């Protein structure tokens, strides 16, 4: 979650500098949904999403290089209208994500799930969406097909508005979860994946979260840090985790800039100590 938060902050700085080639909205405070969902997937499961920080969460979860992901947002040859293959694609552990419009459609997830059902390998397709996507015609069609054929598909809805849920889920079972608790998200998505894998049909996970404004108890990083310290993890160890996350993201950003300039990335020099952000 620290890596994802810092990566989001780096992308926001690039946006302020006018360096991005596509609109990207920051998602600080929503890391638990992204990381918890990625952590719940098993080898061979497939995930589709058009949400940038969900794509980045897959990169992080698979230990894939982050430099190409940043380059895809700032390079003129990597944008959504270019002919280059988007470097978001993650094939390790069977995960997949792309920035194309097709990947944003829940109908694609249904198509993947139908293929999984035909080969009967017990694997599941997870489609991560935002609240507004649930009200789309694509989702209505996908949900009806998934329910009719009892497909092994899980829809994860990132609800960042904390509004009263009035969406129509077309008879699909719904699991509600605190989107600020990464363990709860992982467990809920894992339960939904297990149910879909066992032939019980599609499941929807509603993860309610909100963007963080300053340090507060609802910030998933603060919440998890407090829980880890209560569980016996030292503050010094967590500081080292954060230090490594900062180094990783700084290195990735330098690599992205070097890629675009076709140069060798300069080594990252760390200060004597990072200021603790937590």
PDB file of N, CA and C in Angstrom, residues 180-225:
ATOM      1  N   UNK A 180     -11.525   0.484   3.611  1.00  0.00           N
ATOM      2  CA  UNK A 180     -10.331   1.048   4.240  1.00  0.00           C
ATOM      3  C   UNK A 180      -9.514  -0.013   4.967  1.00  0.00           C
ATOM      4  N   UNK A 181     -10.009  -1.233   5.006  1.00  0.00           N
ATOM      5  CA  UNK A 181      -9.353  -2.339   5.710  1.00  0.00           C
ATOM      6  C   UNK A 181      -8.846  -3.339   4.681  1.00  0.00           C
ATOM      7  N   UNK A 182      -7.536  -3.357   4.442  1.00  0.00           N
ATOM      8  CA  UNK A 182      -6.970  -4.191   3.383  1.00  0.00           C
ATOM      9  C   UNK A 182      -7.196  -5.678   3.645  1.00  0.00           C
ATOM     10  N   UNK A 183      -7.134  -6.097   4.908  1.00  0.00           N
ATOM     11  CA  UNK A 183      -7.356  -7.512   5.226  1.00  0.00           C
ATOM     12  C   UNK A 183      -8.805  -7.899   4.972  1.00  0.00           C
ATOM     13  N   UNK A 184      -9.719  -7.010   5.325  1.00  0.00           N
ATOM     14  CA  UNK A 184     -11.141  -7.298   5.100  1.00  0.00           C
ATOM     15  C   UNK A 184     -11.443  -7.386   3.608  1.00  0.00           C
ATOM     16  N   UNK A 185     -10.847  -6.494   2.819  1.00  0.00           N
ATOM     17  CA  UNK A 185     -11.050  -6.543   1.369  1.00  0.00           C
ATOM     18  C   UNK A 185     -10.505  -7.846   0.805  1.00  0.00           C
ATOM     19  N   UNK A 186      -9.290  -8.192   1.195  1.00  0.00           N
ATOM     20  CA  UNK A 186      -8.696  -9.436   0.701  1.00  0.00           C
ATOM     21  C   UNK A 186      -9.573 -10.636   1.051  1.00  0.00           C
ATOM     22  N   UNK A 187     -10.048 -10.693   2.294  1.00  0.00           N
ATOM     23  CA  UNK A 187     -10.856 -11.833   2.710  1.00  0.00           C
ATOM     24  C   UNK A 187     -12.192 -11.896   1.970  1.00  0.00           C
ATOM     25  N   UNK A 188     -12.825 -10.744   1.759  1.00  0.00           N
ATOM     26  CA  UNK A 188     -14.115 -10.716   1.071  1.00  0.00           C
ATOM     27  C   UNK A 188     -13.970 -11.105  -0.393  1.00  0.00           C
ATOM     28  N   UNK A 189     -12.946 -10.563  -1.066  1.00  0.00           N
ATOM     29  CA  UNK A 189     -12.729 -10.913  -2.468  1.00  0.00           C
ATOM     30  C   UNK A 189     -12.345 -12.385  -2.579  1.00  0.00           C
ATOM     31  N   UNK A 190     -11.525 -12.873  -1.636  1.00  0.00           N
ATOM     32  CA  UNK A 190     -11.143 -14.286  -1.645  1.00  0.00           C
ATOM     33  C   UNK A 190     -12.364 -15.187  -1.470  1.00  0.00           C
ATOM     34  N   UNK A 191     -13.292 -14.777  -0.590  1.00  0.00           N
ATOM     35  CA  UNK A 191     -14.527 -15.550  -0.407  1.00  0.00           C
ATOM     36  C   UNK A 191     -15.358 -15.560  -1.687  1.00  0.00           C
ATOM     37  N   UNK A 192     -15.466 -14.395  -2.328  1.00  0.00           N
ATOM     38  CA  UNK A 192     -16.228 -14.309  -3.575  1.00  0.00           C
ATOM     39  C   UNK A 192     -15.583 -15.164  -4.665  1.00  0.00           C
ATOM     40  N   UNK A 193     -14.259 -15.132  -4.742  1.00  0.00           N
ATOM     41  CA  UNK A 193     -13.540 -15.944  -5.729  1.00  0.00           C
ATOM     42  C   UNK A 193     -13.771 -17.428  -5.472  1.00  0.00           C
ATOM     43  N   UNK A 194     -13.734 -17.822  -4.214  1.00  0.00           N
ATOM     44  CA  UNK A 194     -13.946 -19.231  -3.871  1.00  0.00           C
ATOM     45  C   UNK A 194     -15.355 -19.681  -4.233  1.00  0.00           C
ATOM     46  N   UNK A 195     -16.335 -18.835  -3.982  1.00  0.00           N
ATOM     47  CA  UNK A 195     -17.721 -19.178  -4.307  1.00  0.00           C
ATOM     48  C   UNK A 195     -17.916 -19.303  -5.810  1.00  0.00           C
ATOM     49  N   UNK A 196     -17.356 -18.349  -6.552  1.00  0.00           N
ATOM     50  CA  UNK A 196     -17.477 -18.406  -8.012  1.00  0.00           C
ATOM     51  C   UNK A 196     -16.748 -19.617  -8.566  1.00  0.00           C
ATOM     52  N   UNK A 197     -15.602 -19.943  -7.971  1.00  0.00           N
ATOM     53  CA  UNK A 197     -14.807 -21.089  -8.423  1.00  0.00           C
ATOM     54  C   UNK A 197     -15.518 -22.410  -8.160  1.00  0.00           C
ATOM     55  N   UNK A 198     -16.339 -22.437  -7.117  1.00  0.00           N
ATOM     56  CA  UNK A 198     -17.051 -23.661  -6.744  1.00  0.00           C
ATOM     57  C   UNK A 198     -18.340 -23.861  -7.532  1.00  0.00           C
ATOM     58  N   UNK A 199     -18.605 -22.993  -8.506  1.00  0.00           N
ATOM     59  CA  UNK A 199     -19.785 -23.145  -9.343  1.00  0.00           C
ATOM     60  C   UNK A 199     -21.020 -22.448  -8.821  1.00  0.00           C
ATOM     61  N   UNK A 200     -20.851 -21.539  -7.850  1.00  0.00           N
ATOM     62  CA  UNK A 200     -22.004 -20.846  -7.270  1.00  0.00           C
ATOM     63  C   UNK A 200     -22.386 -19.591  -8.049  1.00  0.00           C
ATOM     64  N   UNK A 201     -21.682 -19.328  -9.158  1.00  0.00           N
ATOM     65  CA  UNK A 201     -22.054 -18.204 -10.004  1.00  0.00           C
ATOM     66  C   UNK A 201     -21.390 -16.907  -9.604  1.00  0.00           C
ATOM     67  N   UNK A 202     -21.777 -15.807 -10.244  1.00  0.00           N
ATOM     68  CA  UNK A 202     -21.127 -14.513 -10.010  1.00  0.00           C
ATOM     69  C   UNK A 202     -21.428 -13.945  -8.633  1.00  0.00           C
ATOM     70  N   UNK A 203     -20.486 -13.166  -8.123  1.00  0.00           N
ATOM     71  CA  UNK A 203     -20.616 -12.481  -6.836  1.00  0.00           C
ATOM     72  C   UNK A 203     -20.111 -11.053  -7.014  1.00  0.00           C
ATOM     73  N   UNK A 204     -20.733 -10.107  -6.340  1.00  0.00           N
ATOM     74  CA  UNK A 204     -20.285  -8.718  -6.376  1.00  0.00           C
ATOM     75  C   UNK A 204     -19.792  -8.310  -4.992  1.00  0.00           C
ATOM     76  N   UNK A 205     -18.618  -7.710  -4.938  1.00  0.00           N
ATOM     77  CA  UNK A 205     -18.057  -7.198  -3.685  1.00  0.00           C
ATOM     78  C   UNK A 205     -18.132  -5.677  -3.716  1.00  0.00           C
ATOM     79  N   UNK A 206     -18.838  -5.115  -2.757  1.00  0.00           N
ATOM     80  CA  UNK A 206     -18.976  -3.656  -2.660  1.00  0.00           C
ATOM     81  C   UNK A 206     -18.019  -3.156  -1.588  1.00  0.00           C
ATOM     82  N   UNK A 207     -16.949  -2.476  -1.992  1.00  0.00           N
ATOM     83  CA  UNK A 207     -15.941  -1.973  -1.059  1.00  0.00           C
ATOM     84  C   UNK A 207     -16.106  -0.469  -0.910  1.00  0.00           C
ATOM     85  N   UNK A 208     -16.559  -0.040   0.251  1.00  0.00           N
ATOM     86  CA  UNK A 208     -16.826   1.382   0.487  1.00  0.00           C
ATOM     87  C   UNK A 208     -15.578   2.029   1.069  1.00  0.00           C
ATOM     88  N   UNK A 209     -15.089   3.058   0.410  1.00  0.00           N
ATOM     89  CA  UNK A 209     -13.885   3.756   0.849  1.00  0.00           C
ATOM     90  C   UNK A 209     -14.049   5.231   0.543  1.00  0.00           C
ATOM     91  N   UNK A 210     -12.996   5.994   0.797  1.00  0.00           N
ATOM     92  CA  UNK A 210     -13.009   7.406   0.404  1.00  0.00           C
ATOM     93  C   UNK A 210     -11.580   7.903   0.324  1.00  0.00           C
ATOM     94  N   UNK A 211     -11.395   8.929  -0.465  1.00  0.00           N
ATOM     95  CA  UNK A 211     -10.056   9.480  -0.629  1.00  0.00           C
ATOM     96  C   UNK A 211      -9.616  10.155   0.658  1.00  0.00           C
ATOM     97  N   UNK A 212      -8.339   9.965   0.978  1.00  0.00           N
ATOM     98  CA  UNK A 212      -7.800  10.522   2.219  1.00  0.00           C
ATOM     99  C   UNK A 212      -7.475  12.005   2.053  1.00  0.00           C
ATOM    100  N   UNK A 213      -7.884  12.799   3.037  1.00  0.00           N
ATOM    101  CA  UNK A 213      -7.523  14.222   3.069  1.00  0.00           C
ATOM    102  C   UNK A 213      -6.805  14.440   4.397  1.00  0.00           C
ATOM    103  N   UNK A 214      -5.471  14.442   4.342  1.00  0.00           N
ATOM    104  CA  UNK A 214      -4.691  14.531   5.565  1.00  0.00           C
ATOM    105  C   UNK A 214      -4.633  13.183   6.268  1.00  0.00           C
ATOM    106  N   UNK A 215      -3.965  13.139   7.404  1.00  0.00           N
ATOM    107  CA  UNK A 215      -3.822  11.900   8.175  1.00  0.00           C
ATOM    108  C   UNK A 215      -5.033  11.741   9.079  1.00  0.00           C
ATOM    109  N   UNK A 216      -5.733  10.643   8.919  1.00  0.00           N
ATOM    110  CA  UNK A 216      -6.919  10.391   9.734  1.00  0.00           C
ATOM    111  C   UNK A 216      -7.068   8.902   9.959  1.00  0.00           C
ATOM    112  N   UNK A 217      -7.953   8.536  10.866  1.00  0.00           N
ATOM    113  CA  UNK A 217      -8.130   7.129  11.208  1.00  0.00           C
ATOM    114  C   UNK A 217      -8.713   6.324  10.062  1.00  0.00           C
ATOM    115  N   UNK A 218      -9.337   6.993   9.063  1.00  0.00           N
ATOM    116  CA  UNK A 218      -9.913   6.252   7.946  1.00  0.00           C
ATOM    117  C   UNK A 218      -8.892   6.000   6.849  1.00  0.00           C
ATOM    118  N   UNK A 219      -7.709   6.611   6.958  1.00  0.00           N
ATOM    119  CA  UNK A 219      -6.660   6.356   5.980  1.00  0.00           C
ATOM    120  C   UNK A 219      -6.219   4.900   6.139  1.00  0.00           C
ATOM    121  N   UNK A 220      -6.285   4.085   5.065  1.00  0.00           N
ATOM    122  CA  UNK A 220      -5.953   2.667   5.205  1.00  0.00           C
ATOM    123  C   UNK A 220      -4.523   2.419   5.654  1.00  0.00           C
ATOM    124  N   UNK A 221      -3.580   3.305   5.299  1.00  0.00           N
ATOM    125  CA  UNK A 221      -2.206   3.119   5.739  1.00  0.00           C
ATOM    126  C   UNK A 221      -2.066   3.366   7.235  1.00  0.00           C
ATOM    127  N   UNK A 222      -2.737   4.417   7.734  1.00  0.00           N
ATOM    128  CA  UNK A 222      -2.716   4.700   9.167  1.00  0.00           C
ATOM    129  C   UNK A 222      -3.392   3.574   9.933  1.00  0.00           C
ATOM    130  N   UNK A 223      -4.541   3.126   9.426  1.00  0.00           N
ATOM    131  CA  UNK A 223      -5.291   2.054  10.079  1.00  0.00           C
ATOM    132  C   UNK A 223      -4.451   0.780  10.173  1.00  0.00           C
ATOM    133  N   UNK A 224      -3.797   0.404   9.071  1.00  0.00           N
ATOM    134  CA  UNK A 224      -3.019  -0.823   9.056  1.00  0.00           C
ATOM    135  C   UNK A 224      -1.756  -0.694   9.909  1.00  0.00           C
ATOM    136  N   UNK A 225      -1.154   0.496   9.897  1.00  0.00           N
ATOM    137  CA  UNK A 225       0.036   0.712  10.720  1.00  0.00           C
ATOM    138  C   UNK A 225      -0.292   0.537  12.195  1.00  0.00           C
TER     139      UNK A 225
END
